[in-house]
Coordinates of C-alpha atoms in Angstrom, one line a residue:
M1441 CA 265.0 -41.6 21.0
T1442 CA 267.9 -41.2 22.1
A1443 CA 269.3 -42.8 26.2
R1444 CA 266.1 -44.3 26.0
A1445 CA 266.6 -48.0 26.3
E1446 CA 268.8 -47.1 29.5
V1447 CA 266.1 -48.6 31.4
R1448 CA 263.7 -51.6 30.1
I1449 CA 261.5 -53.9 32.0
V1450 CA 261.9 -57.7 30.9
G1451 CA 259.8 -60.7 32.4
G1452 CA 258.5 -58.2 35.0
R1453 CA 262.1 -57.3 36.7
V1454 CA 263.6 -53.4 36.1
V1455 CA 267.0 -53.7 33.8
T1456 CA 269.8 -50.8 33.8
E1457 CA 272.0 -50.0 32.2
P1458 CA 275.3 -50.2 33.2
G1459 CA 276.6 -47.7 34.7
L1460 CA 273.2 -46.1 35.6
G1461 CA 272.4 -47.0 39.1
P1462 CA 269.9 -48.3 40.1
V1463 CA 266.6 -46.0 39.8
A1464 CA 263.6 -44.9 41.3
M1465 CA 260.0 -47.7 40.8
V1466 CA 256.5 -46.1 42.4
W1467 CA 253.2 -48.7 42.8
L1468 CA 249.6 -46.9 42.2
P1469 CA 247.7 -49.8 43.9
L1470 CA 243.7 -49.3 43.3
H1471 CA 242.8 -48.0 47.1
G1472 CA 245.6 -46.9 49.8
Q1473 CA 248.6 -45.1 49.8
V1474 CA 251.1 -44.6 46.6
V1475 CA 254.3 -46.9 47.5
A1476 CA 257.6 -46.1 46.2
K1477 CA 261.5 -47.3 46.7
I1478 CA 264.0 -45.2 45.5
P1479 CA 267.4 -45.8 46.4
P1480 CA 268.5 -45.7 49.8
R1481 CA 270.3 -42.4 50.3
K1482 CA 271.6 -40.3 52.5
G1483 CA 268.3 -37.2 52.1
N1484 CA 265.4 -38.9 51.1
R1485 CA 263.7 -38.4 54.4
R1486 CA 264.5 -34.6 53.6
L1487 CA 263.9 -34.7 49.7
L1488 CA 260.3 -36.3 50.2
H1489 CA 259.8 -34.1 53.3
E1490 CA 261.2 -30.5 51.5
T1491 CA 260.7 -31.0 48.4
V1492 CA 257.9 -32.9 47.3
R1493 CA 256.4 -31.6 50.2
I1494 CA 255.2 -34.8 52.3
R1495 CA 253.8 -33.6 56.1
S1496 CA 255.7 -37.1 57.7
P1497 CA 257.1 -39.7 55.1
Q1498 CA 256.3 -42.8 56.6
L1499 CA 258.9 -45.5 55.7
N1500 CA 258.5 -49.4 56.0
G1501 CA 261.1 -51.0 55.4
D1502 CA 262.7 -50.5 52.2
R1503 CA 259.4 -49.2 50.8
W1504 CA 258.4 -45.1 51.6
Q1505 CA 254.5 -45.1 52.2
L1506 CA 253.4 -42.0 50.5
P1507 CA 250.1 -39.9 49.9
R1508 CA 248.2 -40.8 46.4
S1509 CA 248.7 -36.5 45.9
C1510 CA 252.2 -36.2 46.0
L1511 CA 252.7 -38.5 43.1
V1512 CA 253.2 -35.5 40.5
R1513 CA 256.0 -34.0 42.5
L1514 CA 257.3 -36.8 43.6
V1515 CA 257.9 -38.1 40.3
T1516 CA 259.6 -35.0 38.7
A1517 CA 261.8 -34.8 41.9
A1518 CA 262.7 -38.6 41.1
I1519 CA 263.8 -37.8 37.8
D1520 CA 265.9 -34.4 38.5
R1521 CA 267.3 -37.1 41.5
Y1522 CA 267.5 -40.4 39.9
G1523 CA 267.6 -39.6 36.0
F1524 CA 264.2 -42.1 36.2
I1525 CA 261.5 -43.9 37.3
V1526 CA 259.6 -46.6 37.2
L1527 CA 255.7 -46.3 37.7
W1528 CA 253.7 -48.7 38.3
R1529 CA 249.8 -48.3 38.0
D1530 CA 247.1 -50.4 38.4
M1531 CA 244.2 -49.2 36.7
S1532 CA 240.1 -50.8 37.4
K1533 CA 238.8 -52.0 33.8
L1534 CA 235.7 -49.9 34.6
S1535 CA 237.7 -46.8 36.3
R1536 CA 237.6 -43.7 34.5
C1537 CA 239.2 -40.5 35.1
T1538 CA 237.8 -37.6 36.1
R1539 CA 236.0 -34.3 33.9
A1540 CA 238.5 -33.0 35.5
C1541 CA 241.5 -35.0 34.8
L1542 CA 240.7 -34.9 30.7
E1543 CA 240.6 -31.2 30.9
A1544 CA 243.7 -30.3 32.4
S1545 CA 246.7 -29.3 30.9
G1546 CA 250.0 -28.1 31.3
A1547 CA 250.7 -26.5 34.3
E1548 CA 247.1 -26.9 35.4
C1549 CA 248.1 -30.9 35.4
D1550 CA 248.1 -32.3 38.8
C1551 CA 246.4 -35.8 37.9
A1552 CA 247.4 -39.0 38.8
C1553 CA 246.9 -41.0 35.4
L1554 CA 250.2 -38.5 34.6
G1555 CA 249.2 -37.7 31.2
A1556 CA 248.2 -41.7 30.4
H1557 CA 244.2 -41.1 29.3
H1558 CA 244.4 -37.2 28.5
G1559 CA 247.7 -36.1 27.0
Q1560 CA 250.3 -33.8 28.0
D1561 CA 251.4 -30.3 26.2
A1562 CA 255.4 -29.0 26.3
G1563 CA 254.7 -27.7 29.9
G1564 CA 255.2 -31.7 31.3
W1565 CA 258.6 -32.0 32.5
F1566 CA 258.7 -35.9 31.9
E1567 CA 257.4 -38.2 29.0
R1568 CA 257.5 -42.3 28.3
V1569 CA 260.9 -43.1 27.4
G1570 CA 260.1 -46.7 27.2
D1571 CA 257.5 -49.3 26.2
V1572 CA 254.7 -50.0 28.5
V1573 CA 254.3 -53.3 30.1
V1574 CA 250.8 -54.6 30.4
A1575 CA 249.2 -57.5 32.5
D1576 CA 245.5 -58.7 33.1
L1577 CA 245.2 -59.5 37.1
G1578 CA 241.5 -60.4 36.2
E1579 CA 239.4 -57.1 38.2
C1580 CA 242.4 -54.3 37.1
T1581 CA 245.2 -54.2 34.5
R1582 CA 249.0 -52.7 36.0
T1583 CA 250.9 -51.1 33.7
A1584 CA 254.7 -50.0 33.8
V1585 CA 255.5 -47.6 32.4
V1586 CA 259.3 -45.5 31.7
Y1587 CA 259.1 -41.7 32.6
G1588 CA 262.8 -39.3 32.2
A1589 CA 262.8 -36.1 31.2
R1590 CA 261.2 -34.7 28.5
G1591 CA 264.2 -34.3 25.8
S1592 CA 263.9 -31.3 22.9
D1593 CA 264.3 -31.2 19.0
L1594 CA 267.2 -28.3 19.8
D1595 CA 271.2 -28.2 19.1
A1596 CA 272.2 -27.7 22.5
V1597 CA 273.5 -24.9 23.6
L1598 CA 276.4 -24.3 26.6
Y1599 CA 274.5 -23.1 29.9
Q1600 CA 274.4 -18.9 30.9
G1601 CA 273.1 -19.4 33.9
E1602 CA 269.1 -19.4 32.7
L1603 CA 268.0 -19.9 36.3
V1604 CA 270.1 -18.0 38.1
S1605 CA 268.6 -17.5 41.5
E1606 CA 266.0 -19.6 40.9
R1607 CA 264.4 -21.9 43.2
Y1608 CA 264.1 -25.5 43.5
C1609 CA 260.9 -26.9 42.8
V1610 CA 258.6 -30.0 41.4
D1611 CA 255.9 -27.8 41.0
R1612 CA 254.7 -27.0 37.1
A1613 CA 253.2 -23.9 38.2
G1614 CA 256.6 -22.7 39.5
R1615 CA 258.5 -24.2 36.2
R1616 CA 255.8 -22.5 34.2
H1617 CA 259.0 -20.6 32.6
W1618 CA 262.3 -22.5 33.2
P1619 CA 263.6 -24.3 30.0
A1620 CA 263.8 -27.6 29.7
A1621 CA 267.5 -29.3 30.4
A1622 CA 267.8 -30.8 27.4
Q1623 CA 268.4 -27.6 25.2
F1624 CA 272.1 -27.3 27.1
M1625 CA 275.1 -29.2 26.8
C1626 CA 275.8 -31.4 30.7
A1627 CA 277.8 -28.8 32.3
G1628 CA 279.3 -31.4 34.7
C1629 CA 281.2 -33.1 31.5
V1630 CA 280.4 -31.3 28.5
T1631 CA 280.4 -34.2 26.5
A1632 CA 276.7 -34.8 26.5
R1633 CA 273.3 -33.7 26.1
A1634 CA 271.9 -32.0 30.0
S1635 CA 268.6 -34.1 30.9
V1636 CA 268.0 -32.9 34.6
W1637 CA 268.6 -29.6 36.5
D1638 CA 270.8 -29.9 39.2
H1639 CA 270.7 -28.3 42.3
C1640 CA 272.2 -27.6 45.7
H1641 CA 271.0 -30.0 48.9
T1642 CA 272.2 -26.9 51.3
H1643 CA 270.3 -24.1 49.3
G1644 CA 267.8 -24.7 47.6
F1645 CA 268.7 -22.9 44.9
V1646 CA 269.2 -24.4 41.1
R1647 CA 272.5 -25.4 40.3
A1648 CA 272.4 -26.2 36.5
P1649 CA 271.4 -28.7 33.4
L1650 CA 273.5 -32.3 33.7
C1651 CA 273.3 -35.5 32.3
N1652 CA 271.8 -39.3 33.9
R1653 CA 275.3 -39.9 34.8
C1654 CA 276.8 -36.8 36.3
N1655 CA 273.8 -36.5 37.9
T1656 CA 274.3 -39.8 40.2
R1657 CA 277.6 -39.2 39.6
H1658 CA 278.2 -38.3 43.3
W1659 CA 275.5 -40.6 44.6
R1660 CA 277.6 -43.4 43.8
G1661 CA 280.9 -42.5 45.9
W1662 CA 282.2 -40.5 43.5
Q1663 CA 284.6 -37.5 44.3
P1664 CA 286.4 -35.0 42.0
Q1665 CA 290.2 -35.6 44.1
Y1666 CA 289.6 -38.8 42.5
G1667 CA 290.2 -38.0 39.0
R1668 CA 288.8 -39.2 36.1
A1669 CA 285.9 -41.2 36.5
A1670 CA 285.0 -42.3 33.3
P1671 CA 287.9 -42.5 29.9
T1672 CA 285.1 -40.3 27.8
R1673 CA 284.4 -38.1 30.9
N1674 CA 285.6 -34.3 31.8
L1675 CA 285.8 -34.6 36.3
D1676 CA 284.4 -30.5 36.8
D1677 CA 281.7 -29.3 39.3
S1678 CA 282.8 -25.3 38.4
Y1679 CA 279.1 -25.1 38.2
Y1680 CA 278.8 -24.8 41.5
R1681 CA 279.4 -21.7 41.6
W1682 CA 275.7 -21.8 39.9
C1683 CA 274.5 -21.4 43.4
P1684 CA 273.8 -17.9 45.0
E1685 CA 275.0 -19.0 48.0
H1686 CA 278.3 -20.1 46.6
A1687 CA 280.4 -18.6 49.1
D1688 CA 279.4 -19.9 52.2
V1689 CA 282.5 -21.2 54.2
C1690 CA 280.2 -22.1 56.5
R1691 CA 277.7 -24.3 54.8
P1692 CA 278.9 -25.1 51.8
C1693 CA 277.2 -26.3 48.8
S1694 CA 276.3 -29.6 48.7
A1695 CA 276.0 -32.6 46.1

């Protein structure tokens, strides 16, 4: 699988390839709220409130306490923003998925197991991209899974505004007719296959498909005026123009 060793779990710790940056992590305990540890960046609370639709996200130290019902939306949003997410999940040895979970498929699937026990079809927007690490904790089993954006077997093509004027969302039903980002070349460097959909955080519109490195470049402090980021990467932010409000001088597009 391509780029599937970029994030690994070694000895219970998350290890990333150089240059990738930190990834989001989520713990789903047996009971209680979801615990999320996401890289500390400006706009995290806004992301959780407006995109993941959590009314009052609670930050305790460096961890967010979030409702269990947000898990699928949280995973989708985190992958779009950071490229990958590691999900730690505790499950009782006697517990089973509900009937609604077992019968769910495609855009209807909103189950907390993320398809671990009933599978997902092509309607899913993420997939396992690493080995599953399992630990026996006695009364429960803890699994750690690395998720990334769903890939594509099609030859990558240049993006031509297929989602222009489309509002960004993380709901499967809302993305029902979206093409996979992996069907396109990255609109930033135009040298790698894209993996996630970038969106304007100011206006809320989908902009273009990006590879993981270009998607996180701004978050690591890169600015266009600084020149080339790496010998094999072009620096091109012209994909910003795919935002319908790009010409708004009062509220300029943001990374």
